[in-house]
Short mmCIF file of C-alpha atoms in Angstrom, two decimals:
data_model
loop_
_atom_site.label_atom_id
_atom_site.label_comp_id
_atom_site.label_asym_id
_atom_site.label_seq_id
_atom_site.Cartn_x
_atom_site.Cartn_y
_atom_site.Cartn_z
CA MET N 287 0.12 0.44 0.42
CA SER N 288 1.21 3.52 -0.65
CA THR N 289 1.29 6.27 1.43
CA ASP N 290 2.09 9.51 -0.51
CA THR N 291 -1.03 9.76 -1.11
CA LEU N 292 -1.91 10.30 2.81
CA ILE N 293 0.62 12.46 3.83
CA ARG N 294 -0.74 16.21 5.05
CA THR N 295 1.55 18.47 6.80
CA GLY N 296 0.20 21.08 9.11
CA GLU N 297 1.20 23.50 11.77
CA ALA N 298 -0.64 24.08 15.35
CA PRO N 299 -0.55 27.37 17.53
CA PHE N 300 1.73 26.63 20.07
CA PRO N 301 1.25 30.62 22.20
CA LEU N 302 4.39 30.96 25.40
CA THR N 303 3.70 33.38 27.49
CA GLY N 304 6.06 36.23 27.50
CA ILE N 305 7.23 35.21 23.84
CA ASN N 306 6.21 38.15 21.71
CA LYS N 307 6.79 35.92 17.88
CA PRO N 308 4.07 33.41 16.90
CA CYS N 309 5.15 29.39 18.04
CA ASN N 310 4.50 27.56 15.83
CA THR N 311 4.36 23.29 15.92
CA TRP N 312 5.10 21.61 12.61
CA TYR N 313 3.20 18.02 12.14
CA THR N 314 2.92 15.75 9.70
CA VAL N 315 0.35 12.81 9.56
CA CYS N 316 0.02 9.37 6.86
CA GLY N 317 -3.97 7.75 6.95
CA ASP N 318 -7.07 9.12 8.77
CA LEU N 319 -7.32 10.62 11.97
CA LYS N 320 -11.15 10.06 11.49
CA SER N 321 -10.90 6.22 10.36
CA GLY N 322 -11.94 4.97 13.80
CA LYS N 323 -8.35 3.38 14.22
CA THR N 324 -6.31 4.99 16.91
CA PRO N 325 -3.72 7.15 16.12
CA LEU N 326 -0.51 6.70 17.16
CA ILE N 327 1.67 10.14 17.89
CA VAL N 328 5.13 9.66 17.96
CA LEU N 329 7.92 11.61 20.40
CA HIS N 330 11.57 11.97 18.37
CA GLY N 331 14.44 12.09 20.45
CA GLY N 332 17.97 14.48 20.93
CA PRO N 333 16.45 16.66 22.65
CA GLY N 334 16.73 18.96 19.12
CA ILE N 335 16.78 15.86 16.90
CA ALA N 336 14.33 16.14 13.76
CA HIS N 337 11.43 13.88 13.20
CA ASN N 338 12.36 12.68 9.71
CA TYR N 339 14.81 9.82 11.08
CA LEU N 340 11.74 8.29 12.36
CA LEU N 341 9.36 8.48 8.87
CA PRO N 342 10.23 4.60 8.58
CA LEU N 343 6.94 4.62 11.18
CA PHE N 344 5.02 5.37 8.80
CA ASP N 345 4.99 2.05 7.45
CA LEU N 346 2.41 1.49 10.50
CA TYR N 347 0.08 2.29 8.30
CA ALA N 348 0.37 0.36 5.74
CA SER N 349 0.96 -2.65 7.52
CA HIS N 350 -2.06 -2.40 10.36
CA ALA N 351 -3.61 0.72 9.29
CA ILE N 352 -2.57 2.60 12.26
CA PRO N 353 -2.61 6.53 11.71
CA VAL N 354 0.49 7.85 12.18
CA VAL N 355 0.66 11.33 13.45
CA LEU N 356 4.93 13.18 13.58
CA TYR N 357 6.38 15.70 14.79
CA ASP N 358 8.68 18.65 14.97
CA GLN N 359 9.69 19.24 18.85
CA ILE N 360 9.73 23.08 19.70
CA GLY N 361 13.05 24.74 18.54
CA THR N 362 14.25 21.54 16.34
CA GLY N 363 13.40 21.28 12.99
CA LEU N 364 10.76 22.66 10.81
CA SER N 365 8.91 24.34 14.40
CA THR N 366 9.60 27.52 15.75
CA HIS N 367 12.85 27.88 16.88
CA PHE N 368 14.52 30.17 19.95
CA PRO N 369 18.35 30.32 19.84
CA GLU N 370 17.98 33.87 21.50
CA LYS N 371 16.84 31.10 24.62
CA MET N 372 20.76 29.02 24.19
CA GLY N 373 21.59 27.89 27.19
CA ASP N 374 18.47 29.01 29.62
CA GLY N 375 17.61 25.99 31.85
CA GLU N 376 14.59 28.13 32.71
CA PHE N 377 12.58 28.20 30.08
CA TRP N 378 14.20 24.75 28.06
CA VAL N 379 12.35 22.61 30.34
CA GLU N 380 10.46 19.28 30.64
CA GLN N 381 6.85 21.56 31.16
CA LEU N 382 7.45 22.50 28.08
CA PHE N 383 7.34 19.95 25.20
CA LEU N 384 4.46 18.11 28.20
CA ASP N 385 2.44 21.28 26.51
CA GLN N 386 3.12 21.08 23.42
CA LEU N 387 2.26 17.91 22.96
CA ASN N 388 -0.75 17.95 24.92
CA GLY N 389 -1.60 21.15 22.02
CA LEU N 390 -0.69 19.02 18.82
CA ILE N 391 -3.50 16.73 20.42
CA GLU N 392 -5.90 19.49 21.15
CA HIS N 393 -5.40 21.19 17.92
CA LEU N 394 -5.67 18.05 16.15
CA LYS N 395 -9.12 16.76 17.71
CA ILE N 396 -7.44 13.73 19.15
CA ARG N 397 -9.38 12.26 21.71
CA GLU N 398 -7.99 8.45 22.15
CA PHE N 399 -4.02 8.10 20.96
CA ASP N 400 -0.99 5.44 21.52
CA ILE N 401 2.92 7.51 21.68
CA LEU N 402 5.99 6.06 21.29
CA GLY N 403 9.15 7.75 22.46
CA HIS N 404 11.90 7.27 20.65
CA SER N 405 15.15 7.72 23.04
CA TRP N 406 14.58 11.17 24.37
CA GLY N 407 10.74 10.90 23.20
CA GLY N 408 11.56 8.41 25.25
CA MET N 409 11.56 9.74 28.46
CA LEU N 410 9.15 12.65 27.48
CA GLY N 411 6.60 9.58 26.71
CA ALA N 412 6.72 8.07 29.86
CA ARG N 413 6.81 11.21 32.09
CA PHE N 414 3.40 11.89 30.08
CA ALA N 415 2.30 8.18 30.16
CA THR N 416 2.76 9.03 34.49
CA SER N 417 0.37 11.57 34.42
CA ARG N 418 -2.13 8.97 33.39
CA PRO N 419 -3.72 11.36 31.03
CA PHE N 420 -7.25 11.56 29.39
CA GLY N 421 -6.56 9.80 26.43
CA LEU N 422 -3.48 7.17 26.19
CA ARG N 423 -4.65 3.98 25.22
CA ARG N 424 -1.33 2.46 24.76
CA LEU N 425 2.35 3.80 25.41
CA VAL N 426 5.86 2.19 23.22
CA LEU N 427 9.40 3.30 25.15
CA ALA N 428 11.66 2.53 22.30
CA ASP N 429 15.46 2.51 22.60
CA ALA N 430 14.78 4.91 25.83
CA PRO N 431 17.05 5.46 28.92
CA ALA N 432 14.85 5.38 32.50
CA SER N 433 17.44 8.07 34.02
CA ALA N 434 20.46 9.98 32.76
CA GLN N 435 22.89 8.22 35.24
CA LEU N 436 22.03 4.33 33.57
CA TRP N 437 22.18 6.17 30.26
CA CYS N 438 25.91 7.86 30.46
CA ALA N 439 26.75 4.62 32.57
CA ALA N 440 26.19 2.89 29.69
CA GLU N 441 28.01 4.69 27.09
CA ASP N 442 31.34 3.86 29.50
CA THR N 443 31.31 0.26 29.75
CA LEU N 444 29.71 -0.31 26.00
CA ARG N 445 33.44 2.72 25.10
CA ALA N 446 35.61 0.43 27.39
CA THR N 447 34.94 -2.58 24.40
CA LEU N 448 36.25 -0.53 21.96
CA PRO N 449 39.69 -1.15 21.01
CA GLN N 450 42.04 0.72 22.74
CA ASP N 451 43.59 2.66 20.58
CA VAL N 452 39.89 3.79 19.21
CA GLN N 453 39.80 4.75 23.25
CA ASP N 454 42.59 6.77 23.38
CA ALA N 455 41.64 8.72 20.71
CA LEU N 456 37.78 9.54 22.39
CA THR N 457 39.78 10.85 25.73
CA LYS N 458 42.18 12.17 23.98
CA GLY N 459 40.03 14.07 22.61
CA ASP N 460 37.86 14.49 25.75
CA THR N 461 40.73 15.83 27.57
CA GLU N 462 41.88 17.97 25.44
CA GLY N 463 39.06 19.60 23.53
CA THR N 464 39.81 18.17 19.98
CA THR N 465 36.60 16.73 19.29
CA GLU N 466 37.01 17.50 16.20
CA SER N 467 40.32 16.66 15.29
CA PRO N 468 40.10 13.72 12.52
CA GLU N 469 41.72 11.14 14.97
CA TYR N 470 38.62 12.56 16.69
CA LYS N 471 36.26 12.01 14.57
CA ALA N 472 37.05 8.68 12.87
CA ALA N 473 37.68 7.26 16.75
CA TYR N 474 33.58 8.86 17.27
CA SER N 475 33.14 6.84 14.03
CA VAL N 476 33.14 3.24 14.78
CA TYR N 477 31.83 4.16 18.19
CA PHE N 478 28.28 4.64 16.57
CA GLU N 479 28.34 1.98 13.92
CA ARG N 480 28.62 -0.22 16.59
CA PHE N 481 26.37 1.50 19.77
CA VAL N 482 24.07 3.94 17.59
CA CYS N 483 23.34 2.38 14.39
CA THR N 484 24.89 -0.18 12.15
CA ILE N 485 23.86 1.11 8.49
CA VAL N 486 26.72 2.59 6.47
CA PRO N 487 26.20 4.78 5.02
CA LEU N 488 23.76 6.37 6.76
CA PRO N 489 19.99 7.07 5.32
CA ASP N 490 19.32 9.80 4.17
CA ASP N 491 16.45 10.51 7.06
CA ILE N 492 19.03 9.67 9.51
CA VAL N 493 21.05 12.37 8.06
CA LYS N 494 18.53 14.50 8.11
CA ALA N 495 17.43 14.90 11.69
CA PHE N 496 21.21 14.83 12.61
CA GLU N 497 21.79 17.93 10.52
CA ALA N 498 18.69 19.66 12.59
CA ILE N 499 21.35 20.09 15.58
CA SER N 500 24.56 21.45 13.26
CA GLU N 501 22.06 24.11 12.23
CA ASP N 502 20.44 25.17 15.65
CA PRO N 503 21.96 22.62 18.49
CA THR N 504 20.46 25.19 21.24
CA VAL N 505 18.15 22.42 22.45
CA LEU N 506 20.34 19.76 22.71
CA PHE N 507 23.88 21.74 24.52
CA THR N 508 21.17 23.58 26.56
CA MET N 509 19.43 20.57 28.12
CA TRP N 510 21.36 17.25 27.08
CA SER N 511 25.52 18.11 26.30
CA ASN N 512 27.28 19.78 23.84
CA LEU N 513 29.56 16.59 24.28
CA ASP N 514 29.40 13.54 22.51
CA PHE N 515 28.87 11.33 25.59
CA GLY N 516 27.74 11.57 29.00
CA SER N 517 25.50 15.19 29.93
CA ASN N 518 26.28 18.68 31.51
CA GLY N 519 22.74 19.65 30.57
CA THR N 520 19.43 20.07 32.21
CA LEU N 521 19.01 16.81 32.31
CA GLN N 522 21.58 15.01 33.77
CA GLY N 523 19.63 14.02 36.81
CA TRP N 524 16.82 13.14 35.61
CA SER N 525 15.28 10.17 36.26
CA VAL N 526 11.90 8.37 35.88
CA ILE N 527 11.75 5.54 38.08
CA ASP N 528 10.34 6.50 40.70
CA ASP N 529 6.93 7.53 39.21
CA LEU N 530 6.96 3.72 36.69
CA HIS N 531 4.51 3.31 38.70
CA LYS N 532 1.65 5.55 38.67
CA ILE N 533 1.73 4.41 34.61
CA THR N 534 -1.45 1.85 33.78
CA ALA N 535 -1.71 2.01 29.95
CA PRO N 536 -0.08 -1.11 28.75
CA THR N 537 3.73 -0.66 27.71
CA LEU N 538 6.12 -2.35 25.65
CA VAL N 539 9.78 -1.03 25.85
CA VAL N 540 12.02 -2.44 23.00
CA HIS N 541 15.54 -1.57 21.66
CA GLY N 542 18.59 -2.97 19.90
CA ARG N 543 21.00 -5.59 21.43
CA TRP N 544 23.67 -3.02 20.81
CA ASP N 545 22.09 0.05 21.87
CA VAL N 546 23.48 2.81 24.37
CA ALA N 547 19.47 1.55 26.54
CA GLN N 548 21.23 -1.33 27.39
CA ASP N 549 19.14 -4.13 29.41
CA SER N 550 20.43 -2.04 32.58
CA VAL N 551 19.18 1.24 31.24
CA VAL N 552 15.84 -0.12 30.10
CA GLU N 553 14.77 -2.25 33.46
CA PRO N 554 13.24 -0.81 35.30
CA PHE N 555 10.45 0.27 32.84
CA PHE N 556 9.72 -3.41 33.01
CA LYS N 557 10.50 -3.94 36.43
CA TYR N 558 7.98 -0.98 37.99
CA ILE N 559 5.54 -0.15 34.99
CA PRO N 560 2.97 -2.08 35.80
CA ARG N 561 1.44 -4.06 32.23
CA VAL N 562 4.31 -4.09 30.64
CA ARG N 563 5.99 -6.12 28.02
CA TRP N 564 9.92 -6.28 26.99
CA TYR N 565 11.61 -6.65 23.37
CA THR N 566 14.88 -6.56 22.15
CA PHE N 567 16.01 -7.37 18.82
CA GLY N 568 18.77 -9.21 18.28
CA GLU N 569 21.02 -6.92 15.85
CA SER N 570 20.11 -3.22 16.21
CA SER N 571 22.15 -0.65 18.35
CA HIS N 572 20.28 2.00 18.31
CA PHE N 573 17.61 3.11 15.04
CA PRO N 574 15.79 -0.83 15.49
CA HIS N 575 12.93 0.96 12.99
CA TYR N 576 15.82 0.21 10.40
CA GLU N 577 18.54 -2.14 11.28
CA GLU N 578 15.65 -4.65 11.88
CA ARG N 579 12.78 -2.60 10.10
CA GLU N 580 10.03 -5.42 8.67
CA ARG N 581 10.36 -6.96 12.57
CA TYR N 582 10.17 -3.84 14.19
CA MET N 583 6.83 -3.11 12.39
CA GLN N 584 4.89 -6.90 13.26
CA ILE N 585 6.13 -6.25 17.09
CA VAL N 586 5.19 -2.24 17.03
CA GLY N 587 2.26 -2.19 15.43
CA GLY N 588 1.44 -5.80 16.73
CA PHE N 589 0.93 -3.96 19.61
CA LEU N 590 -0.89 -1.25 19.05
CA ALA N 591 -3.16 -3.31 17.24
CA ASP N 592 -3.83 -6.17 19.66
CA ASP N 593 -7.30 -4.56 21.30
#
């Protein structure tokens, strides 16, 4: 089934107190939101990586007739940017993104919906679900950490498995501030190709999503980090673990075997969410929706279509 003729785009107003310029959420929808099938709203990662890399999830409409909504979070991609807010930890807070999500749901007049959050989007989706929002039917936490500390610890563990010369080049770049050197970039590519995306060359839509950070790193640098490893932003102490028991929506946790979101990173979701399933994609890293695309749609689509 071709989805090309079933895709539309739009903008939802997202007015912000104290901001004297128009603010909008850009979104794209595949399928008919009035079809009677519960739509899936997808939260992208980063924070600050645009929606493009999640476009394969439109496959869920072809395989399971699930309408899919993608959007760019504020400060990212085709939504309104605020580069003047670089470093403003009082502006770039989790609640800003929760408010944006609620605004989009209201704009699209969706009464019942599912949520899939990838990476940072999964952090946001988990927090959203702890409030037991009206209309949330099912939740998918994809390649996401239950806490920032667990994520950073997994990065360190995986980094220590790399060849010693690669580790040394990464350490030198970190300590000497030479992360733009060819040696550091080559070493980081080794890490990236093992634990972030195993597909070489990178699919164009992943490249475009990461280009969004190069064009405007405001959100990423303020909230997560201006470094490749660790977190020195406002999310560095983030955790949802203590509130996971509040999630009542049936939940699916997915990740890749070689993912930075290792077992230790996602295990609290499985331990504390009351109604939860857990699936590991054995041949994937952080992008199983590309690396095992057909299987991914079977697992996720099957969960969402299960009444």
